[in-house]
Coordinates of C-alpha atoms in Angstrom, one line a residue:
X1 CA 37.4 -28.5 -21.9
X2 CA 37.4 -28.0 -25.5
X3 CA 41.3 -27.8 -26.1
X4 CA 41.8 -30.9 -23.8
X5 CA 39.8 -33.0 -25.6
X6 CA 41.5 -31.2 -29.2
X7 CA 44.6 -32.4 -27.5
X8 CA 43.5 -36.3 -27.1
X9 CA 42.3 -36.6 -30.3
X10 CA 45.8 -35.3 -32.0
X11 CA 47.8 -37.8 -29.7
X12 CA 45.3 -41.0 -30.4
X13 CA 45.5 -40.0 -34.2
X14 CA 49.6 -39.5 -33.8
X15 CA 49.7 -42.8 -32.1
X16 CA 47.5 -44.3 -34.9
X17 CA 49.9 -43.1 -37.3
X18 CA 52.6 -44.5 -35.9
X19 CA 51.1 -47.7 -34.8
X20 CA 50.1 -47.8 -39.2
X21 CA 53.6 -47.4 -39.9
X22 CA 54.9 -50.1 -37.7
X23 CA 52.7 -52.7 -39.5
X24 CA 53.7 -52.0 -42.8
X25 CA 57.9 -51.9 -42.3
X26 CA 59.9 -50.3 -45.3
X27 CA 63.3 -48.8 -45.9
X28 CA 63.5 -45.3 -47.2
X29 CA 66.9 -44.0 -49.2
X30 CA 67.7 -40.4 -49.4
X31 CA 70.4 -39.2 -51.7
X32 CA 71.3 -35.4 -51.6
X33 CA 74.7 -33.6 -52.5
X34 CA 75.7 -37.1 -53.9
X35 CA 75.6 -38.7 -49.9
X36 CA 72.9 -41.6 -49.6
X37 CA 71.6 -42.4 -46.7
X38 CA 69.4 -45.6 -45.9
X39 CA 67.0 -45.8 -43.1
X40 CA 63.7 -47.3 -41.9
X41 CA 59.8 -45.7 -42.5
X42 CA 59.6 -45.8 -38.8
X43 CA 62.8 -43.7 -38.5
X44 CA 62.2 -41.1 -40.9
X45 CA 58.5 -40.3 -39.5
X46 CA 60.1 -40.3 -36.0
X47 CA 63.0 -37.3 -37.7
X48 CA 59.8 -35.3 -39.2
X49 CA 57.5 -35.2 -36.1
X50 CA 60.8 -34.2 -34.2
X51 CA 62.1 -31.7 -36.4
X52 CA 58.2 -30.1 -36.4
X53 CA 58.3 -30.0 -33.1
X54 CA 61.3 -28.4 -32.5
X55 CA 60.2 -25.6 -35.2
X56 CA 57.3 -25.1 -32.9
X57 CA 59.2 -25.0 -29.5
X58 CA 62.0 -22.6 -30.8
X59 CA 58.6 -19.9 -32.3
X60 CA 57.0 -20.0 -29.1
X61 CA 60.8 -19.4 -27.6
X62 CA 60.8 -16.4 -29.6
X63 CA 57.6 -15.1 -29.3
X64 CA 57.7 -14.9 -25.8
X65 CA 61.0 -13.0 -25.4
X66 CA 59.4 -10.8 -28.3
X67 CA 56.4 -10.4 -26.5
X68 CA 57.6 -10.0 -22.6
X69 CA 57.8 -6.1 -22.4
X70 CA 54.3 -5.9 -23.3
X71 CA 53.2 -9.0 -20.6
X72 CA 54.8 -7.5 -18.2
X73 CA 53.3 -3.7 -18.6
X74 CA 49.9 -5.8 -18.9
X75 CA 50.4 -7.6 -15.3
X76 CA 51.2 -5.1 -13.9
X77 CA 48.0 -2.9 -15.4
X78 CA 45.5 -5.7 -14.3
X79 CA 47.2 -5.8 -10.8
X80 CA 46.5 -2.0 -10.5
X81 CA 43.0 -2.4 -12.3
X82 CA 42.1 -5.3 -9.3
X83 CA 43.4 -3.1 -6.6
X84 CA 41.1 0.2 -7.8
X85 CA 38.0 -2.1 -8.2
X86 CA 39.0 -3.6 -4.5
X87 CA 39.1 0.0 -2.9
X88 CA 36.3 0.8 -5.1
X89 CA 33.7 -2.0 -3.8
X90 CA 35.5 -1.1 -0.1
X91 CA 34.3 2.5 -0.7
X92 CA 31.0 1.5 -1.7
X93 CA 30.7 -0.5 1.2
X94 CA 31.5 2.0 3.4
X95 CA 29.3 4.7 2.2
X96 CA 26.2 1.9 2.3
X97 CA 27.2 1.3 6.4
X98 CA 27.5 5.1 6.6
X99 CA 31.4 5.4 6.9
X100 CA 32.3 9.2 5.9
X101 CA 36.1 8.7 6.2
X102 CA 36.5 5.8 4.9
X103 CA 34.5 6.3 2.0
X104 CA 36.7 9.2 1.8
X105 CA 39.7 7.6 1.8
X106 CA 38.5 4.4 -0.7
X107 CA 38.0 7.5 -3.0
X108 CA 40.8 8.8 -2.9
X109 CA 42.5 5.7 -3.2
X110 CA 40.8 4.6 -6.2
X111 CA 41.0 8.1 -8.3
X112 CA 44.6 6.9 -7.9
X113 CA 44.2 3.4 -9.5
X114 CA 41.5 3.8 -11.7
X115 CA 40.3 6.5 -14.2
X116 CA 36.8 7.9 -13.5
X117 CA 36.4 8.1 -17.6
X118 CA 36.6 4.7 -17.9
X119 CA 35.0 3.8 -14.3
X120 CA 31.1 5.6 -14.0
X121 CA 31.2 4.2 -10.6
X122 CA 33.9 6.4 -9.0
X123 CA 31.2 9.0 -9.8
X124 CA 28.7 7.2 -7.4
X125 CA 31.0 7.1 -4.9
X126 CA 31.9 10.4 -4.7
X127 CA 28.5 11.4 -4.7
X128 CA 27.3 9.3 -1.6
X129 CA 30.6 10.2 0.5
X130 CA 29.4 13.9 -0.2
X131 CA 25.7 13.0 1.0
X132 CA 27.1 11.0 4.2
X133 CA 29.3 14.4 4.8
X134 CA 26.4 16.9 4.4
X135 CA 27.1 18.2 1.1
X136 CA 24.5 18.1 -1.0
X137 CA 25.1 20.5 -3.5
X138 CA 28.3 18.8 -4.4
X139 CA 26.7 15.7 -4.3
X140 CA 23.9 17.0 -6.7
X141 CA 26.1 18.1 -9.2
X142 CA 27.8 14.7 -9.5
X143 CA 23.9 13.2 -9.8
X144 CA 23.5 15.9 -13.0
X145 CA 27.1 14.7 -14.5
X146 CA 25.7 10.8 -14.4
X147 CA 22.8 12.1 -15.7
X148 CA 24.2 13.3 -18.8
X149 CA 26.3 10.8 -19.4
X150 CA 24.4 7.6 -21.3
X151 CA 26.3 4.9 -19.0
X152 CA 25.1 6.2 -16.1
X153 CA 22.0 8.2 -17.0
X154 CA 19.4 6.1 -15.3
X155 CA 21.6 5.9 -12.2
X156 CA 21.9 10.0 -12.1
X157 CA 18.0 10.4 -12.5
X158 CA 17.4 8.3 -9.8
X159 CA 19.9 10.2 -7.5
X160 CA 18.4 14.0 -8.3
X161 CA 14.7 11.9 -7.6
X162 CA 15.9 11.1 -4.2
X163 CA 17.6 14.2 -3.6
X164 CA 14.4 16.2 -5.1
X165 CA 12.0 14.1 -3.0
X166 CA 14.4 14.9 0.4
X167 CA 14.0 19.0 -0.4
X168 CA 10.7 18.8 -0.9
X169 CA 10.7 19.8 -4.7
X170 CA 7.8 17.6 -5.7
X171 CA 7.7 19.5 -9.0
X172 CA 11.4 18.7 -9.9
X173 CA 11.1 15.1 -8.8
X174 CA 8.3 14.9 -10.6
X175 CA 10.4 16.0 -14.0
X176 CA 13.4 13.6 -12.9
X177 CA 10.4 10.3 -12.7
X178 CA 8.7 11.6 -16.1
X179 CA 12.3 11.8 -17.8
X180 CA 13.4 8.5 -16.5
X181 CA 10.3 7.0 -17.2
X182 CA 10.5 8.3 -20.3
X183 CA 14.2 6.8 -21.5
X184 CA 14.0 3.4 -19.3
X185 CA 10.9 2.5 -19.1
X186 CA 11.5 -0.9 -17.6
X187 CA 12.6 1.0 -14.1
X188 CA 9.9 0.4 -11.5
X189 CA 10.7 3.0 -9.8
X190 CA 10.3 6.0 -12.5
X191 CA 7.1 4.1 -13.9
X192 CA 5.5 4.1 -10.2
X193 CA 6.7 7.6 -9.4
X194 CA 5.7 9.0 -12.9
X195 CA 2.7 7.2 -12.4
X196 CA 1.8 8.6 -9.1
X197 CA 2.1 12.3 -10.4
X198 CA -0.1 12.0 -13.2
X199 CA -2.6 10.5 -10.8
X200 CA -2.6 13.1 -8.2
X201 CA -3.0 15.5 -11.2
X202 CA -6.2 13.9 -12.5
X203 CA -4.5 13.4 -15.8
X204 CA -5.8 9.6 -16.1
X205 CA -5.4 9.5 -19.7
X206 CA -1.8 9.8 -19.3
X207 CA -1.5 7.5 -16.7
X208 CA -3.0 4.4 -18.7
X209 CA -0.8 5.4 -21.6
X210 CA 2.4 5.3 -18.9
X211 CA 0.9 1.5 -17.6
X212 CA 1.3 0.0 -21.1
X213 CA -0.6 -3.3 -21.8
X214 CA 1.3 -5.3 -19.4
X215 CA 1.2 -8.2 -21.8
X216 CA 4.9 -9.4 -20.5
X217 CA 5.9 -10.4 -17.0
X218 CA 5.1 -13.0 -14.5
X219 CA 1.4 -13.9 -13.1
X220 CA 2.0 -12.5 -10.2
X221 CA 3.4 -9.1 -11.9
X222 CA -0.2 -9.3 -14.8
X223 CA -2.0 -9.6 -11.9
X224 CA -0.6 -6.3 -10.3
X225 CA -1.1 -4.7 -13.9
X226 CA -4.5 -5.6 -13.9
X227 CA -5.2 -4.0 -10.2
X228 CA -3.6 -0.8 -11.0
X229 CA -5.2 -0.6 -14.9
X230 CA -9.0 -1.1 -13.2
X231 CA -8.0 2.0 -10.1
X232 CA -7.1 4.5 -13.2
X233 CA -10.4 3.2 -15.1
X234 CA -12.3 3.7 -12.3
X235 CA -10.9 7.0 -11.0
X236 CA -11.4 8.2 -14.8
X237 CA -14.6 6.6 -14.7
X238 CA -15.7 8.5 -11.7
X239 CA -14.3 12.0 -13.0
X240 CA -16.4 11.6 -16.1
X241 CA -19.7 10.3 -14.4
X242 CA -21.5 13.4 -14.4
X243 CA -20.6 15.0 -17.6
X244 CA -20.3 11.7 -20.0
X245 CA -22.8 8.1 -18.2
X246 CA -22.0 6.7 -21.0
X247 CA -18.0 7.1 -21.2
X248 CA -18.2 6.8 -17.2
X249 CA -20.0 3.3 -17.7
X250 CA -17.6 1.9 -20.2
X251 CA -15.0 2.6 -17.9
X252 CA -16.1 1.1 -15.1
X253 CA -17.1 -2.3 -17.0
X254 CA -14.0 -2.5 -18.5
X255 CA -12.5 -2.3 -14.7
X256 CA -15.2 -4.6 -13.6
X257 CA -13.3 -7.3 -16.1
X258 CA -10.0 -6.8 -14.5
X259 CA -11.5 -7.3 -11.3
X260 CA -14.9 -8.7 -11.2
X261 CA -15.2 -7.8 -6.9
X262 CA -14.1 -4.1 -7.6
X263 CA -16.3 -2.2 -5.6
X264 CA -15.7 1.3 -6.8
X265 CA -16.3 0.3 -10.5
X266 CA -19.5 -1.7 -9.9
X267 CA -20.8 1.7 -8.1
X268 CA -19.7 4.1 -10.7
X269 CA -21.1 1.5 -13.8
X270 CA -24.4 1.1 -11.4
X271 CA -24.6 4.9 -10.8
X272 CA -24.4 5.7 -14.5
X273 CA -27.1 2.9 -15.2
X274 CA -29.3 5.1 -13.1
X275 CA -28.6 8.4 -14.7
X276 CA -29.8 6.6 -17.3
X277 CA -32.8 5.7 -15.7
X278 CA -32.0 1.6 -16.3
X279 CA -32.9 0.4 -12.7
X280 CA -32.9 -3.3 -14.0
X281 CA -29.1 -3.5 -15.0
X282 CA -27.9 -1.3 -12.1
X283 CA -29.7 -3.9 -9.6
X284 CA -28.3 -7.0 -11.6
X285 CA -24.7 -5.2 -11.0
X286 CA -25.3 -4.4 -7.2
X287 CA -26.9 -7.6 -6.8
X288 CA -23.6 -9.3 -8.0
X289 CA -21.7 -7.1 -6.4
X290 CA -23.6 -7.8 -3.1
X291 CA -23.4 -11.8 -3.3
X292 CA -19.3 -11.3 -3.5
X293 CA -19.0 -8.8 -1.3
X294 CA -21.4 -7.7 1.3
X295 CA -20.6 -4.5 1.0
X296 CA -21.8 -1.2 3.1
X297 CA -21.9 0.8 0.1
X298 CA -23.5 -1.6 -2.4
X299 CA -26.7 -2.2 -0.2
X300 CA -26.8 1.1 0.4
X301 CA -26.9 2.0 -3.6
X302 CA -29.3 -0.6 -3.4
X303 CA -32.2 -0.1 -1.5
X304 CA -31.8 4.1 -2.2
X305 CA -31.5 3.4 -5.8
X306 CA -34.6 5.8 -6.9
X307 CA -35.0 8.5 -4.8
X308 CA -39.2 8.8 -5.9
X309 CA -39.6 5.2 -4.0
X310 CA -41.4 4.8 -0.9
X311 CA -40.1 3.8 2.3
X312 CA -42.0 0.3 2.1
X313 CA -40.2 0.1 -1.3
X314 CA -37.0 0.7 0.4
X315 CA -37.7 -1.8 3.1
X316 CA -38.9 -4.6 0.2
X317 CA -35.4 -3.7 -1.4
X318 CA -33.4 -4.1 1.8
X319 CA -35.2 -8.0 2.9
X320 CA -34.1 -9.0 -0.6
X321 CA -30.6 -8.1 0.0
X322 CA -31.2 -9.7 3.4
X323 CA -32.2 -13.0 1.2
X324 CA -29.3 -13.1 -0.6
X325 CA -26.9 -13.0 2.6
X326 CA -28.3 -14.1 5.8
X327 CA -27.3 -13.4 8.9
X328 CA -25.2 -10.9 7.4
X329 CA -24.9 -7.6 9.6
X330 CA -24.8 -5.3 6.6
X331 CA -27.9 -6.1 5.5
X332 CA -29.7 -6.4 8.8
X333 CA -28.8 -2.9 9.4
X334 CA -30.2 -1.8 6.1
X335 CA -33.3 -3.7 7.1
X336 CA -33.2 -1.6 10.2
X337 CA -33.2 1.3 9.2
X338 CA -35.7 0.7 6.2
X339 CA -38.0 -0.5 8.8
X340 CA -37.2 2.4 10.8
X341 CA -38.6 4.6 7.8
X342 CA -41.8 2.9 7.4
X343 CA -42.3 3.3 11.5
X344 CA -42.2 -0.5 11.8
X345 CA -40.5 -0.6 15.2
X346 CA -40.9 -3.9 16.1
X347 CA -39.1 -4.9 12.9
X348 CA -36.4 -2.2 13.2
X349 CA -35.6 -2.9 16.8
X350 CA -35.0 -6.6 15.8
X351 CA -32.8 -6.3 13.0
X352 CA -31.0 -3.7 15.1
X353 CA -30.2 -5.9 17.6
X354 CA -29.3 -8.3 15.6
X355 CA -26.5 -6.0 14.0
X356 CA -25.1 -5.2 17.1
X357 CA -24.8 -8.8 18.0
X358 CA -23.3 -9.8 14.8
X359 CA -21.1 -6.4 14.6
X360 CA -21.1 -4.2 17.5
X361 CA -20.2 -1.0 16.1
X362 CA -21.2 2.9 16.0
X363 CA -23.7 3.2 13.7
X364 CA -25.8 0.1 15.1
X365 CA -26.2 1.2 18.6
X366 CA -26.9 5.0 17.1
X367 CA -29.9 3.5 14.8
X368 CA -31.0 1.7 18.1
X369 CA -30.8 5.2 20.1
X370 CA -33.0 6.8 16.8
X371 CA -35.4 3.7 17.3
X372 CA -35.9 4.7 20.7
X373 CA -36.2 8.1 20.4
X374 CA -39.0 7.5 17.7
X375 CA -41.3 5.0 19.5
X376 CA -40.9 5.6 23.2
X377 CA -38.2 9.1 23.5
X378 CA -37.1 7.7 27.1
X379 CA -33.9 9.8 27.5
X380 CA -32.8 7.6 29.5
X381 CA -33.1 4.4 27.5
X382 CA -31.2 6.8 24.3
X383 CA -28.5 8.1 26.7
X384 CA -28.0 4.2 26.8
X385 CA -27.5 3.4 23.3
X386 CA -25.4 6.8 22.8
X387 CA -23.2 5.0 25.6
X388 CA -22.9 2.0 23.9
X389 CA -22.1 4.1 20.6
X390 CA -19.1 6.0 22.3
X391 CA -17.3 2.4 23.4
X392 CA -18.3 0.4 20.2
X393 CA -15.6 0.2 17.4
X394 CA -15.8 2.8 14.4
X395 CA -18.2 1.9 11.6
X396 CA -15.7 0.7 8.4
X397 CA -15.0 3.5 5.8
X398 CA -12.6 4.0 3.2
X399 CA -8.9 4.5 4.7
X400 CA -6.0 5.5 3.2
X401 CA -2.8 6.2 5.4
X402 CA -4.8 7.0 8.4
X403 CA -7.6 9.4 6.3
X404 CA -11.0 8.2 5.9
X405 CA -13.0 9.7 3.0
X406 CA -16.8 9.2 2.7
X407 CA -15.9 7.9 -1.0
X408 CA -13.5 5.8 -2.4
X409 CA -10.6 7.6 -4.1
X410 CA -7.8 6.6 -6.7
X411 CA -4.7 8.1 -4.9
X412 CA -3.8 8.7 -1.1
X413 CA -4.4 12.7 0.0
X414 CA -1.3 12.0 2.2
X415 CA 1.6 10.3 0.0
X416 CA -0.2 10.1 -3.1
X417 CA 0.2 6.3 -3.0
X418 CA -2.0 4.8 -6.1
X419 CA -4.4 2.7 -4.9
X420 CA -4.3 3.1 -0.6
X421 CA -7.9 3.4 0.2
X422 CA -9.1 -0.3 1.7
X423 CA -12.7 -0.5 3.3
X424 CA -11.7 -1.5 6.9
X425 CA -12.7 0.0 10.7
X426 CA -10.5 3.4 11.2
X427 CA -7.5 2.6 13.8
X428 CA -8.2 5.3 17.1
X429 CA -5.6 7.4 17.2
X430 CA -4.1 8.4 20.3
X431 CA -5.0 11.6 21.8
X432 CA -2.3 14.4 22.9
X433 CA -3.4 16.3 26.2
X434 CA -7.3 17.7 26.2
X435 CA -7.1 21.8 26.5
X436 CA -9.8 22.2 29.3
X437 CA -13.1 23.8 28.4
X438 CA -12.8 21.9 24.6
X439 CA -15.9 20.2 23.3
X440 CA -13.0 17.2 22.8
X441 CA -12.7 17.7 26.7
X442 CA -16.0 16.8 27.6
X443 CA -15.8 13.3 24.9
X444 CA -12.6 12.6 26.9
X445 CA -14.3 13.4 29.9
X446 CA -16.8 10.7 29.5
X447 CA -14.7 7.4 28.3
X448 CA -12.1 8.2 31.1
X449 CA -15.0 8.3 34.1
X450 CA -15.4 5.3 36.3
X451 CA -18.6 3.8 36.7
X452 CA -20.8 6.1 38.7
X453 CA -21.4 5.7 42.3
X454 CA -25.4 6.6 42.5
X455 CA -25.8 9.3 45.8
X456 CA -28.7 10.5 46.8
X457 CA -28.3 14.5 46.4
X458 CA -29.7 16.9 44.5
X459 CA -27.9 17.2 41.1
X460 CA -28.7 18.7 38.1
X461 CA -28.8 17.4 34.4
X462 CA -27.6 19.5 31.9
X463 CA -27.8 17.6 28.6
X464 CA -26.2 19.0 25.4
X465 CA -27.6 16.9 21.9
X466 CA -26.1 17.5 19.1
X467 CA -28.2 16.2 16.1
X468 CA -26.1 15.9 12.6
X469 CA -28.5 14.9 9.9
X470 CA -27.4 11.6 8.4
X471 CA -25.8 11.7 5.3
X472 CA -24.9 8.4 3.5
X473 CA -21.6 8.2 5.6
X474 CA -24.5 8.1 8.7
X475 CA -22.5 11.2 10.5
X476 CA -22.5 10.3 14.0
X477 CA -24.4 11.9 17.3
X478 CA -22.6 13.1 19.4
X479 CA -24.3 13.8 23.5
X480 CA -22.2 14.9 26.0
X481 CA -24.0 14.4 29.6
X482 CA -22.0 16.8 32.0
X483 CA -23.7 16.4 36.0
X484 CA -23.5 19.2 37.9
X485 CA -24.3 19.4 41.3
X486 CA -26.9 22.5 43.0
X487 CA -26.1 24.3 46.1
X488 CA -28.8 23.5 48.6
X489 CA -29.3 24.9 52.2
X490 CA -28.4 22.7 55.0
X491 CA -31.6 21.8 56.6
X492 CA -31.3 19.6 59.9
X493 CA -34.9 18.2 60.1
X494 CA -36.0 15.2 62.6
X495 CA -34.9 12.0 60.3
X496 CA -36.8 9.7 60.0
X497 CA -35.5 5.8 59.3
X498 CA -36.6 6.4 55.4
X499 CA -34.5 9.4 54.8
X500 CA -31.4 7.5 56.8
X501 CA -31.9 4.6 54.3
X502 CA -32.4 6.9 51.5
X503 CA -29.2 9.3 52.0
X504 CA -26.8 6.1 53.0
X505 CA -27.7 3.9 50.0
X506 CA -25.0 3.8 47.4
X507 CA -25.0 1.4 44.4
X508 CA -22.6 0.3 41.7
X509 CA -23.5 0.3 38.3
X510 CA -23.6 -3.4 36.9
X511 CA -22.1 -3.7 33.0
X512 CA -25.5 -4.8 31.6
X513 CA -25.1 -6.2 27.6
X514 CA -26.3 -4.4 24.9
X515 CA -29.4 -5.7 24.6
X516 CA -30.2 -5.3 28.6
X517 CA -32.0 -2.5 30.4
X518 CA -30.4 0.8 30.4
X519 CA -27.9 2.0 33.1
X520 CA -29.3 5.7 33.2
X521 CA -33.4 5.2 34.5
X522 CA -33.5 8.9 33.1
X523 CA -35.1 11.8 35.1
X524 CA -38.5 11.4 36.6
X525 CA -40.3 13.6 38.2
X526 CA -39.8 16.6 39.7
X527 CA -36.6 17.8 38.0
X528 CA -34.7 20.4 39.6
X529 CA -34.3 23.7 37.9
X530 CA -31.4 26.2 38.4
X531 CA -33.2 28.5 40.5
X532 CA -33.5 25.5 43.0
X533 CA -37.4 25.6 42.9
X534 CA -37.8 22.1 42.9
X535 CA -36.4 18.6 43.6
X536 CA -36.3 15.3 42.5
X537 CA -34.5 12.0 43.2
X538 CA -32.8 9.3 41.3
X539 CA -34.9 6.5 42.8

């Protein structure tokens, strides 16, 4: 664009010139070698701008015959050089779609055009033909040649990361990411993998000094910063709570400005407020903490913060939590359960139901089974509730990859990704086949039966309870019912229409809600022991 509009200006200032000239006519008289000859202004400028022109056309003439060996080795060079880089990209192609042979024969046909000194890329081809054919030794060895060489260094790290991570050799992947991380670190990669390792080894300090400040980047890419900068703070935070409240408390503040709704931080900063025996500022925390969030663990910092309180002191706690969300099934539970403590059963059952109605999971129907089994202890109304526990969802917990931990934690026990644990209800897994005579056997036992068919003959009740002492997670209970029935003598006694009636009768259990009467009336009377002594009947 530049030299076109070069070449407009000379001709409009040429065609000034001569326009100039032609205005102001003259006659010009040359006398050399005693000849004189006599000619117009217009004239002699036309014989000058011809005779420079003609100088110009007959160098250029000259040049180019001077010049054309060389042109012509150059065309022919850039022709080769376009058909290497052709095979090359073809190669490359092939060895992304998984094409062994003709990634094989691209190579081949581009070590012929091109040089692999002055082309790292053959290199990378050679390497990934040798990993689509099984050969990874060869391949690794081209990974270490990139490696050393500064063109291609980041490209060769990242190959023996991939190939490390493939064998298994976490400790020689974990080298290649630090090494990386260490001479680029603007790749993603080696800072998250480098990253990762010095979280799995607890070495926190490290890790923030790997993060940076994050002061560059877009919002979106601060905003990840931030995230990741509050985990390690809180992870260090929580490693240091014991030995150093104070250091642990810092910590977790400065996390807490990162992200205001972190729930891990505002535990450990509340935690280490109460080590320090500075119940106002922990409550002030969780009760922030609890208006954004609602969440499980807060209300049960909360209304457990001293452990010298009384139960009424725990239930006073849990209704001010229950102020500051309503209807919120959280604290309704915590209510529960308070009021549970303090023998209030009215109170308890209430809130109880109320959780269930809001959020029918485990733990609700299990605090209404311990409700019942501390005001009235009808088996049967408990057997109920333990029911209703067995089909309701999972209580929410932390989760990280399928793994639920009773705490939160900074980095995944399964891939060691940073940051995986989310407080969400566990997914079920599916269950391979039961091996008979397992306690898992019996569980699976009891969600595959259909509902039960009442007959009227002698059974026996043999009733297994297993009572786990709750623990903060609130371990569940687990009852496994298992109905047996009791050889009895045939007896062939005059019938009478009440017996008929009686042995005839068969009902079908109704699916009753929740809050409904139980579907197992329990024994009565007159159980039936194993030595057949005795008999009783369902109804």
């Amino acid at each position: 664009m530049i030299r076109i509009l070069v070449f407009a200006l000379f001709v409009l200032a040429l065609a000034a010139g001569f326009a100039w000239l032609a205005d102001r006519p003259g006659e010009l008289s040359i006398i050399w070698q005693g000849q004189r000859a006599d000619m117009s202004l217009m004239v002699a400028a036309t014989l000058v701008v011809s005779l420079v022109a003609a100088v110009m056309f007959s160098w250029w003439i000259v040049r180019v015959i001077w010049t054309s060996p060389h042109s012509i080795q150059r065309y022919f060079r850039a022709r080769k050089r376009d058909r290497g880089y052709q095979a090359l990209s073809t190669g490359l192609i092939a060895a992304g779609a998984g094409d062994a042979a003709g990634a094989r024969k691209m190579l081949g046909r581009t070590k012929g055009l091109l040089s692999a000194d002055q082309e790292p890329l053959i290199h990378l081809l050679e390497a990934q033909a040798a990993m689509i054919e099984g050969r990874y030794d060869d391949a690794r060895k081209k990974f270490e040649l990139m490696a050393d060489d500064p063109e291609t260094r980041e490209l060769g790290l990242r190959g023996l990361y991939l190939e490390a991570r493939r064998l298994g050799a976490n400790e020689a992947a974990r080298q290649y990411a630090e090494r990386a991380a260490e001479k680029a670190p603007q790749l993603p990669w080696a800072t998250e993998a480098a990253l990762e390792y010095r979280s799995a080894a607890g070495d926190w300090d490290e890790a923030l000094k790997l993060l940076g400040d994050g002061r560059s980047g877009s919002p979106e890419e601060k905003k990840a910063h931030a995230r990741r900068k509050a985990v390690l703070l809180t992870a260090r935070a929580a490693a240091k709570l014991d030995a150093d409240p104070k250091g642990a408390r810092d910590d977790a503040h400065q996390a807490l400005k990162l992200d205001e709704n972190f729930v891990p931080a505002g535990l450990i900063e509340a935690k280490a407020y109460l080590r320090e025996d500075n119940l106002r500022k922990a409550a002030t925390i969780l009760e922030k903490l609890w208006k954004a969030t609602a969440h499980g663990d807060v209300a049960k910092l909360y209304v457990r913060a001293r452990s010298g309180d009384s139960a009424s002191d725990r239930l006073k706690r849990a209704e001010k939590l229950e102020a500051l969300r309503p209807n919120n099934a959280e604290a309704l539970y915590a209510v529960a359960e308070a009021a549970l403590e303090t023998r209030d059963f009215a109170l308890a059952r209430t809130k109880a139901e109320a959780t269930a109605r809001l959020s029918p999971r485990e733990s609700a129907f299990l605090l209404l089974a311990d409700i019942e089994d501390a005001e009235t202890g009808d088996q049967g109304r408990i057997r109920h509730w333990m029911n209703q526990a067995l089909k309701a969802p999972r209580d929410p917990a932390w989760t990280a990859d399928g793994v639920t931990a009773p705490e939160w934690h900074a980095v995944s026990p399964v891939t060691g990704r940073l940051d995986a644990f989310e407080w969400k209800t566990p997914v079920s897994e599916l269950q391979g086949p039961v091996e008979e005579g397992s306690s898992d056997a019996v569980d699976e036992a009891i969600r595959t039966l259909p509902p039960l068919a009442i007959e009227a003959k002698p059974v026996a009740v043999v009733e297994e309870v297993v009572t786990v002492e709750k623990a903060e997670a609130e371990a569940p209970v687990v009852v496994a019912t298992v109905v047996e029935p009791i050889p009895v003598k045939t007896v062939t006694p005059a019938k009478t229409p009440e017996k008929v009636k009686a042995e005839t009768v068969e009902e079908k259990e109704e699916e009753r809600p929740f809050y409904g009467l139980p579907d197992d009336p329990g024994v009565k009377e007159g159980v039936v022991k194993r030595d057949g002594t005795s008999g009783f009947r369902l109804f």
